[in-house]
mmCIF file with all atom_site columns, C-alpha atoms in Angstrom:
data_model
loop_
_atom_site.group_PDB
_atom_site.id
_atom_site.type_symbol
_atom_site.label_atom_id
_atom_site.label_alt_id
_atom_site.label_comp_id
_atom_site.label_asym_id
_atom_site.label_entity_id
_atom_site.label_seq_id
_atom_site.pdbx_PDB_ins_code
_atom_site.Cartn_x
_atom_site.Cartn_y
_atom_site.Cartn_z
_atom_site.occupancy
_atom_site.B_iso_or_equiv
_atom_site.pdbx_formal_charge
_atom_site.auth_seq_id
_atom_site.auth_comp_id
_atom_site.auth_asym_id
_atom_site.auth_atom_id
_atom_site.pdbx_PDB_model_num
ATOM 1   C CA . UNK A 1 1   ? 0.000   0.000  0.000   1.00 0.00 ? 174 UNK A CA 1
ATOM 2   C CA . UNK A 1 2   ? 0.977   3.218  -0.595  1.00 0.00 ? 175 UNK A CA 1
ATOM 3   C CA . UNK A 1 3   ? 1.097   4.451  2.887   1.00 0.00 ? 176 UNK A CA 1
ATOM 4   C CA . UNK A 1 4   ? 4.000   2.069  3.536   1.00 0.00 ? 177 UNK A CA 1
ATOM 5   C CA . UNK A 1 5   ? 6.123   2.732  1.045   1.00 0.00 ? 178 UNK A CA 1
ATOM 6   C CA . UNK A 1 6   ? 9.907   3.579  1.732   1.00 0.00 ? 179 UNK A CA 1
ATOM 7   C CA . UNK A 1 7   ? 10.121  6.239  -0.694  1.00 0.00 ? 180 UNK A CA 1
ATOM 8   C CA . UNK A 1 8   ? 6.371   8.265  0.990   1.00 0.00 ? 181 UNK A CA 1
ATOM 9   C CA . UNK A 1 9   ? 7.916   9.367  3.827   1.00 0.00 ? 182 UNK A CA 1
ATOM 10  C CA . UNK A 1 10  ? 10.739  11.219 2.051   1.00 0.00 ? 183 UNK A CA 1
ATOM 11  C CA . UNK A 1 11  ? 8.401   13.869 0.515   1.00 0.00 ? 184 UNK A CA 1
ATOM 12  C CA . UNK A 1 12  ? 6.243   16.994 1.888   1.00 0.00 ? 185 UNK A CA 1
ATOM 13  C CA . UNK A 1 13  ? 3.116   16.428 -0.526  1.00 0.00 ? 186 UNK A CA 1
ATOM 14  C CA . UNK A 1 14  ? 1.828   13.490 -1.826  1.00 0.00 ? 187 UNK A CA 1
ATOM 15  C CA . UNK A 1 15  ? -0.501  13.330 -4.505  1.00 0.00 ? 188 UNK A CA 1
ATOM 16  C CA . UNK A 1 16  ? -2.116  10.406 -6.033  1.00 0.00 ? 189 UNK A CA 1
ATOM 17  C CA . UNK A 1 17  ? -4.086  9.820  -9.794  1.00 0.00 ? 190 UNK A CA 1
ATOM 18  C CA . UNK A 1 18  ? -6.858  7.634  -9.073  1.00 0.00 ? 191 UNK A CA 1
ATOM 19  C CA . UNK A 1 19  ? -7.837  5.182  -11.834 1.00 0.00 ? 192 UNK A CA 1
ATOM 20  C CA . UNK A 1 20  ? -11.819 4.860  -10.997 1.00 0.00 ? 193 UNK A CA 1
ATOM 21  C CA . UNK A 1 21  ? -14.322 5.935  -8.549  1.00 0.00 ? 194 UNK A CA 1
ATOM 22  C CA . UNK A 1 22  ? -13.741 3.132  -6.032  1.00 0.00 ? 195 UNK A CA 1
ATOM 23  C CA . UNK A 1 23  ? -10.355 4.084  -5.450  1.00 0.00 ? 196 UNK A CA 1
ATOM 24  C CA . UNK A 1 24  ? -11.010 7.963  -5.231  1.00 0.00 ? 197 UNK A CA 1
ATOM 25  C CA . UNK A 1 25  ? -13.566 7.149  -2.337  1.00 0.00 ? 198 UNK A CA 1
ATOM 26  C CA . UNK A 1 26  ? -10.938 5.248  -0.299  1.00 0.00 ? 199 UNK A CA 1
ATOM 27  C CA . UNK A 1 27  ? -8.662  7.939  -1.051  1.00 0.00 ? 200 UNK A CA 1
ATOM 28  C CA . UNK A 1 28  ? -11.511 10.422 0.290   1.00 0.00 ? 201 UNK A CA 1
ATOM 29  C CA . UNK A 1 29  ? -10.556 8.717  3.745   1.00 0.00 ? 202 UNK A CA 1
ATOM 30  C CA . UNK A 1 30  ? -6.798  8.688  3.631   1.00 0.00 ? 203 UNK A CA 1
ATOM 31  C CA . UNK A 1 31  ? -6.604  12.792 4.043   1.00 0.00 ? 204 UNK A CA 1
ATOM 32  C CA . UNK A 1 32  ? -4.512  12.638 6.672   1.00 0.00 ? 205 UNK A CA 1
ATOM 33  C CA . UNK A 1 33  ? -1.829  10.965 4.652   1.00 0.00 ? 206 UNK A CA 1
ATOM 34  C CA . UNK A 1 34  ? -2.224  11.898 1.073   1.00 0.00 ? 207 UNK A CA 1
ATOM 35  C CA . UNK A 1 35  ? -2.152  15.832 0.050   1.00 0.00 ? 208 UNK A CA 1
ATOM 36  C CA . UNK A 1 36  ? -3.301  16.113 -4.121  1.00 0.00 ? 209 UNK A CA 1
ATOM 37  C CA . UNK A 1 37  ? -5.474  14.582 -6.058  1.00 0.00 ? 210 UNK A CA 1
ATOM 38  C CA . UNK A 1 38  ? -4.568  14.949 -9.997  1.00 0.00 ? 211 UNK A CA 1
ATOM 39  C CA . UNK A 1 39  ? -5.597  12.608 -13.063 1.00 0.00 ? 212 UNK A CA 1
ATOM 40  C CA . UNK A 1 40  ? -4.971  12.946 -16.940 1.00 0.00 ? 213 UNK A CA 1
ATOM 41  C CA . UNK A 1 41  ? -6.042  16.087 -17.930 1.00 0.00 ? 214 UNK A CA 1
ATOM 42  C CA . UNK A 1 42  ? -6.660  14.612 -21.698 1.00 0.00 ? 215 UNK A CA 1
ATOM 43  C CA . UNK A 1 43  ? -8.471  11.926 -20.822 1.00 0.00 ? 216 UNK A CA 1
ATOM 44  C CA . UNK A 1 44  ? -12.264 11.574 -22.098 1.00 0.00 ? 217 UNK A CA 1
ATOM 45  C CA . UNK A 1 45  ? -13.465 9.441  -19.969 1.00 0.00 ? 218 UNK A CA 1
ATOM 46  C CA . UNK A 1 46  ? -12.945 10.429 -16.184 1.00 0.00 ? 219 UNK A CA 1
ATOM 47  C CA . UNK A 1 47  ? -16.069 8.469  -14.784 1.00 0.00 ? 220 UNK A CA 1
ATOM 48  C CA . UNK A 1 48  ? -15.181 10.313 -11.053 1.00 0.00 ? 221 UNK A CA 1
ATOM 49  C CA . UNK A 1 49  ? -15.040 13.690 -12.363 1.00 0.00 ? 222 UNK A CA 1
ATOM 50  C CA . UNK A 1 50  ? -18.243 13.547 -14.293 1.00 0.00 ? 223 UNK A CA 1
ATOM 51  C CA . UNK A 1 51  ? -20.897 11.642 -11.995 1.00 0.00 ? 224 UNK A CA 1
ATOM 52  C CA . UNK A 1 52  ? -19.356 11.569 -8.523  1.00 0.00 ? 225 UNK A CA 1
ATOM 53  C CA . UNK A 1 53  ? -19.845 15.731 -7.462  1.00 0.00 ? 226 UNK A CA 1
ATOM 54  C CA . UNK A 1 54  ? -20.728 14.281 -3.723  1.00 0.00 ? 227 UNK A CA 1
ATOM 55  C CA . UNK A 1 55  ? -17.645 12.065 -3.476  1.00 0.00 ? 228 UNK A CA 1
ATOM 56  C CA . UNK A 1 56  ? -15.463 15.451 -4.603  1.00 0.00 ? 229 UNK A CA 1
ATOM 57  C CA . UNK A 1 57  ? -16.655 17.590 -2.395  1.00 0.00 ? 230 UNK A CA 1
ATOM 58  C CA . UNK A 1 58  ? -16.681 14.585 0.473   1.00 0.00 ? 231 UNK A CA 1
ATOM 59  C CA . UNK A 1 59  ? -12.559 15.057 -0.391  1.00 0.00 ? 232 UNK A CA 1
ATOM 60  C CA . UNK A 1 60  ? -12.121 18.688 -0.218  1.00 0.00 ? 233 UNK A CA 1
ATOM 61  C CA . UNK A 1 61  ? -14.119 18.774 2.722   1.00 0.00 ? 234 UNK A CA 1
ATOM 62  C CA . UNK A 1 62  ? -11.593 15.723 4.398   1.00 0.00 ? 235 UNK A CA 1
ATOM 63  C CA . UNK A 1 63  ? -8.421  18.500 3.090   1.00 0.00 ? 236 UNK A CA 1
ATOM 64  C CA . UNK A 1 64  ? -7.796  16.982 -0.326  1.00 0.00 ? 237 UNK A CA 1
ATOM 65  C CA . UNK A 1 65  ? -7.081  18.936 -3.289  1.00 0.00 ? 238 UNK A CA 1
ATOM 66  C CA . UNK A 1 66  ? -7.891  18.531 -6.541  1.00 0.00 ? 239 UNK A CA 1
ATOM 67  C CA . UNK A 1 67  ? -4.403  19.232 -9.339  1.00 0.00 ? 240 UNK A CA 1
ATOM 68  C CA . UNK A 1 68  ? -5.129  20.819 -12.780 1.00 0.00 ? 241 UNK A CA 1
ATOM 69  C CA . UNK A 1 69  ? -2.371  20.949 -15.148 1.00 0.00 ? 242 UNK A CA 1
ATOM 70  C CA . UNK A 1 70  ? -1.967  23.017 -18.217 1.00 0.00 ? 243 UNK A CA 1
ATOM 71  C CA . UNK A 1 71  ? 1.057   21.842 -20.275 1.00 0.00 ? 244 UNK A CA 1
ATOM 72  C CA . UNK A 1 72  ? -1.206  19.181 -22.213 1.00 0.00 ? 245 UNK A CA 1
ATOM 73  C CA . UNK A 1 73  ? -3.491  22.394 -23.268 1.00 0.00 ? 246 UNK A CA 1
ATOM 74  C CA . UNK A 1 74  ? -0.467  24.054 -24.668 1.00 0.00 ? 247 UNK A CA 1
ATOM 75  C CA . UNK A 1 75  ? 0.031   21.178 -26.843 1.00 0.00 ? 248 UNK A CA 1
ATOM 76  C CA . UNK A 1 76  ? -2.425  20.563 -29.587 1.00 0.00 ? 249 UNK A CA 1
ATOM 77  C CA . UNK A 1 77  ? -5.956  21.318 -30.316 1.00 0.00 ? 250 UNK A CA 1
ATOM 78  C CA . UNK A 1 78  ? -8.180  18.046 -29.501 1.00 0.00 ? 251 UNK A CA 1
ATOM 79  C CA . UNK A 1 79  ? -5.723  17.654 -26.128 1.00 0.00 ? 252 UNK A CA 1
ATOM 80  C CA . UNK A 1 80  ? -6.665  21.367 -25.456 1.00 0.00 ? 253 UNK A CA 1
ATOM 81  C CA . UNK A 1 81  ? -10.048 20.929 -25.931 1.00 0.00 ? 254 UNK A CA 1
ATOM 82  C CA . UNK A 1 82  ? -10.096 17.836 -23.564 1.00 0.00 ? 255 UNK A CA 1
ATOM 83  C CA . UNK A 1 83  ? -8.250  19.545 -21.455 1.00 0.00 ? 256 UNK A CA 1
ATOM 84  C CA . UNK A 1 84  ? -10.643 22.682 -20.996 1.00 0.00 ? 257 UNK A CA 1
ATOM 85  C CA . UNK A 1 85  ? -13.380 20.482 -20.970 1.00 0.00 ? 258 UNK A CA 1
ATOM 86  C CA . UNK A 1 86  ? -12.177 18.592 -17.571 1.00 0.00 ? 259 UNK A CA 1
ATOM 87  C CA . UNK A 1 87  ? -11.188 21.796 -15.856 1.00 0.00 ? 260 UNK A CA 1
ATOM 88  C CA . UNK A 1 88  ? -14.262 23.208 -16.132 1.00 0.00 ? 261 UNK A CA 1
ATOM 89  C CA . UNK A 1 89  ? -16.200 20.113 -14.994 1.00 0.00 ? 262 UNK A CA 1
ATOM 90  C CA . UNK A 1 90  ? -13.959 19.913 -12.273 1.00 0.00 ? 263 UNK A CA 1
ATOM 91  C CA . UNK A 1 91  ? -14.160 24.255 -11.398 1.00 0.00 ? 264 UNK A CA 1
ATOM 92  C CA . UNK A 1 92  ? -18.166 23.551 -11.421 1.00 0.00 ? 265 UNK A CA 1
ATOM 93  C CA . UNK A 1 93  ? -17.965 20.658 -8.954  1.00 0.00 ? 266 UNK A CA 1
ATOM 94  C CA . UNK A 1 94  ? -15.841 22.519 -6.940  1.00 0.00 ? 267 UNK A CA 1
ATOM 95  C CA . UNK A 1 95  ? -17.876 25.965 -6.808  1.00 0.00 ? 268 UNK A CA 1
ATOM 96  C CA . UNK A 1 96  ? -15.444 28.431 -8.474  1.00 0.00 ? 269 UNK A CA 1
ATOM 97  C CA . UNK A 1 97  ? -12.199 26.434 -7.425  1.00 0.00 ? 270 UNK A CA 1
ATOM 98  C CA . UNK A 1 98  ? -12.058 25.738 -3.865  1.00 0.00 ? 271 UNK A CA 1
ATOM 99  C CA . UNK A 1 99  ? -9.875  22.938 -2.856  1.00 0.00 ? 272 UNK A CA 1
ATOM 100 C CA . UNK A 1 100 ? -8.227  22.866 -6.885  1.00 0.00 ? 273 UNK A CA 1
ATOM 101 C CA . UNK A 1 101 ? -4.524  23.210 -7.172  1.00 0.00 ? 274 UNK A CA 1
ATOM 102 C CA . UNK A 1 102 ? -3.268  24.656 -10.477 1.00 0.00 ? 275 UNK A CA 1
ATOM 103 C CA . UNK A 1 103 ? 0.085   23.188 -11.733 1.00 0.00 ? 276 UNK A CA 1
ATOM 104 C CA . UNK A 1 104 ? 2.271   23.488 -15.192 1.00 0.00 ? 277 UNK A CA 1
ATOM 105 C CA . UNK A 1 105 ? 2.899   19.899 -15.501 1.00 0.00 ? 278 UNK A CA 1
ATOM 106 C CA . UNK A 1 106 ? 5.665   21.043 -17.532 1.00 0.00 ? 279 UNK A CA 1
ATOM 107 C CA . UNK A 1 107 ? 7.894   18.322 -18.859 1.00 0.00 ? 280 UNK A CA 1
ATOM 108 C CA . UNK A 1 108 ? 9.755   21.047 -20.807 1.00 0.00 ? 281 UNK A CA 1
ATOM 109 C CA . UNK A 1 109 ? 10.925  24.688 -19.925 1.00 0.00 ? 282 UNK A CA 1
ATOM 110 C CA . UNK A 1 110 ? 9.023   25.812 -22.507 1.00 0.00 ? 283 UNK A CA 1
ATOM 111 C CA . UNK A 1 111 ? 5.601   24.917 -21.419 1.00 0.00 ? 284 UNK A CA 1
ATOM 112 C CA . UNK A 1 112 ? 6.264   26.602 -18.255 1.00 0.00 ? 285 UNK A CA 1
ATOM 113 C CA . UNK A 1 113 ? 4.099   30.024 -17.994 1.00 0.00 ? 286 UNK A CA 1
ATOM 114 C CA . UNK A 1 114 ? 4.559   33.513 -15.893 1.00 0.00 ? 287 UNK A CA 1
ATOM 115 C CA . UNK A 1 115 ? 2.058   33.468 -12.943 1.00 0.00 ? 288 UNK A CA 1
ATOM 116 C CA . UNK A 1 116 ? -0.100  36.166 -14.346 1.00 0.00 ? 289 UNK A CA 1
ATOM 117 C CA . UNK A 1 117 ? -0.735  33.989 -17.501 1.00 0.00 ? 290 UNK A CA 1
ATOM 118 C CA . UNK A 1 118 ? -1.573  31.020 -15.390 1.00 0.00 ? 291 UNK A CA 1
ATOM 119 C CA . UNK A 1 119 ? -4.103  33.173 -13.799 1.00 0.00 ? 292 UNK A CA 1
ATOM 120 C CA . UNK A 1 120 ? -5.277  33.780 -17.175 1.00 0.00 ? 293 UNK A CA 1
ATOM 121 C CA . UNK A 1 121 ? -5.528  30.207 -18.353 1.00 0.00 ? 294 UNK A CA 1
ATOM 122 C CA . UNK A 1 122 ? -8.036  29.625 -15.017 1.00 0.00 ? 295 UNK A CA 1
ATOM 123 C CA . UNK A 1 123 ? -10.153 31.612 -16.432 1.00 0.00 ? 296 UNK A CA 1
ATOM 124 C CA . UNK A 1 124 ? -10.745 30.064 -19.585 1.00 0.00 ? 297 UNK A CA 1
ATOM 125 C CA . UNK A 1 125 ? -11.008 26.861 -17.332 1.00 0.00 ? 298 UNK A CA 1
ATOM 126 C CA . UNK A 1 126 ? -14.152 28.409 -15.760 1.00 0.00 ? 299 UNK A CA 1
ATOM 127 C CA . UNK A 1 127 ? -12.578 30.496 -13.319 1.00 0.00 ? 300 UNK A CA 1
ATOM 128 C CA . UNK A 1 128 ? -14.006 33.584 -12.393 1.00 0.00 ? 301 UNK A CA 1
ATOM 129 C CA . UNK A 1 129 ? -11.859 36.921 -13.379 1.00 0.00 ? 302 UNK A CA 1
ATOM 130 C CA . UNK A 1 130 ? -11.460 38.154 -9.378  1.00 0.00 ? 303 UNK A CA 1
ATOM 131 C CA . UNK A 1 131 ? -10.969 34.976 -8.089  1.00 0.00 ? 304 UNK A CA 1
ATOM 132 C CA . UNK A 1 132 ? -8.295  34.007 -10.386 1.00 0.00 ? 305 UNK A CA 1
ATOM 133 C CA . UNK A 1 133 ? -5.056  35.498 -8.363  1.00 0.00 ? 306 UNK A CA 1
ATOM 134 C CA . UNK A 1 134 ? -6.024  32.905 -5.673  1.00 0.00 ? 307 UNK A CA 1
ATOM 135 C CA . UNK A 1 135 ? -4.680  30.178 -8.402  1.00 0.00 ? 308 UNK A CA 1
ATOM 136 C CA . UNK A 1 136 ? -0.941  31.947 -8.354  1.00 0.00 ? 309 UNK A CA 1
ATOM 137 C CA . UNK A 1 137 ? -0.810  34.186 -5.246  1.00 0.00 ? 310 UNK A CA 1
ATOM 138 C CA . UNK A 1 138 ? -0.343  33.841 -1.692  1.00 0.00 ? 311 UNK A CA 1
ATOM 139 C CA . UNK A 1 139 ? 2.442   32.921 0.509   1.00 0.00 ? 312 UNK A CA 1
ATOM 140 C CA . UNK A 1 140 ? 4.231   30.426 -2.001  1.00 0.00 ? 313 UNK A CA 1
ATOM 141 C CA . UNK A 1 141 ? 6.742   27.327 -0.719  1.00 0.00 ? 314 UNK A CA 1
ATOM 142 C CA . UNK A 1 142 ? 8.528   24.608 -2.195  1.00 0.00 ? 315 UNK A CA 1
ATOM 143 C CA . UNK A 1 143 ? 7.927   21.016 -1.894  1.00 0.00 ? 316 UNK A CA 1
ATOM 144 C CA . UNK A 1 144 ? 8.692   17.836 -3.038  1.00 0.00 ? 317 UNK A CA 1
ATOM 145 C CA . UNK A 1 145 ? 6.267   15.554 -5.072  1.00 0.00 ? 318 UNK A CA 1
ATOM 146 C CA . UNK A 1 146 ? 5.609   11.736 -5.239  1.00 0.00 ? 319 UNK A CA 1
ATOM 147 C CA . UNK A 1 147 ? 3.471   10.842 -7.463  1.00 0.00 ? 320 UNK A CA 1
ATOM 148 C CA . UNK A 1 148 ? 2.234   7.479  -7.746  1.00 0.00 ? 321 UNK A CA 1
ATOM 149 C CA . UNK A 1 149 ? -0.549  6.039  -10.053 1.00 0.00 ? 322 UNK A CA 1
ATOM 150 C CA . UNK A 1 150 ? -3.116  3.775  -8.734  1.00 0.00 ? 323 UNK A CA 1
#
């Protein structure tokens, strides 16, 4: 189990992609131990994201986050599309954003953006125009990530 891995306790934030619904509620009751919650932000089929509002907000509500990334929506047109699609699902679920996280995903320096134009991109995710500082602002630290699929 992921809890018990050697390589967990090494890192500040842990954040987990769920593969289906049945993992994301057991997940909903590990908050004390795992930190993010991300998934492919091109996939079409999310079955979590688009039928399971309760068992999101049951998550933020137990300190979970939700991740959205942009790189993929830097990319190419259909992964774009995809990718606009989920983040809005996910900003309406969530009531304007509370409890989402919003990441680069960067596997290159150039799909890396200033903060400003993040801010900008969660708006055409759904955001709303005032409330999208609270994406990039704030009292900002660095941690270390491990990521592991389940």
């Amino acid at each position: 189990m992921l809890m018990h891995h050697p390589q967990a306790h090494k890192y500040d934030l842990i954040a987990v992609r769920p593969g289906d619904d049945r993992i994301l509620q057991t997940l909903s009751r590990k908050g004390d131990f795992i930190d993010i919650i991300t998934y492919d932000q091109t996939a079409t089929s999310i079955r979590w994201l688009y039928s399971k509002s309760g068992l999101i907000q049951t998550c933020i509500s137990e300190g979970l986050s939700f991740e959205i990334t942009y790189a993929e929506a830097l990319k190419d047109s259909s992964q774009r599309r995809q990718v606009l699609t989920n983040a809005r699902q996910l900003l309406l679920i969530t009531r304007g954003g509370r409890g989402v996280i919003l990441a680069s995903g960067a596997e290159e320096i150039i799909d890396l953006r200033a903060p400003y134009d993040a801010a900008n991109l969660s708006i055409l995710f759904g955001g709303r125009p005032e409330d999208s500082r609270k994406f990039v602002a704030g009292k900002v630290s660095f941690f270390s990530f491990f990521i592991r699929e389940l």
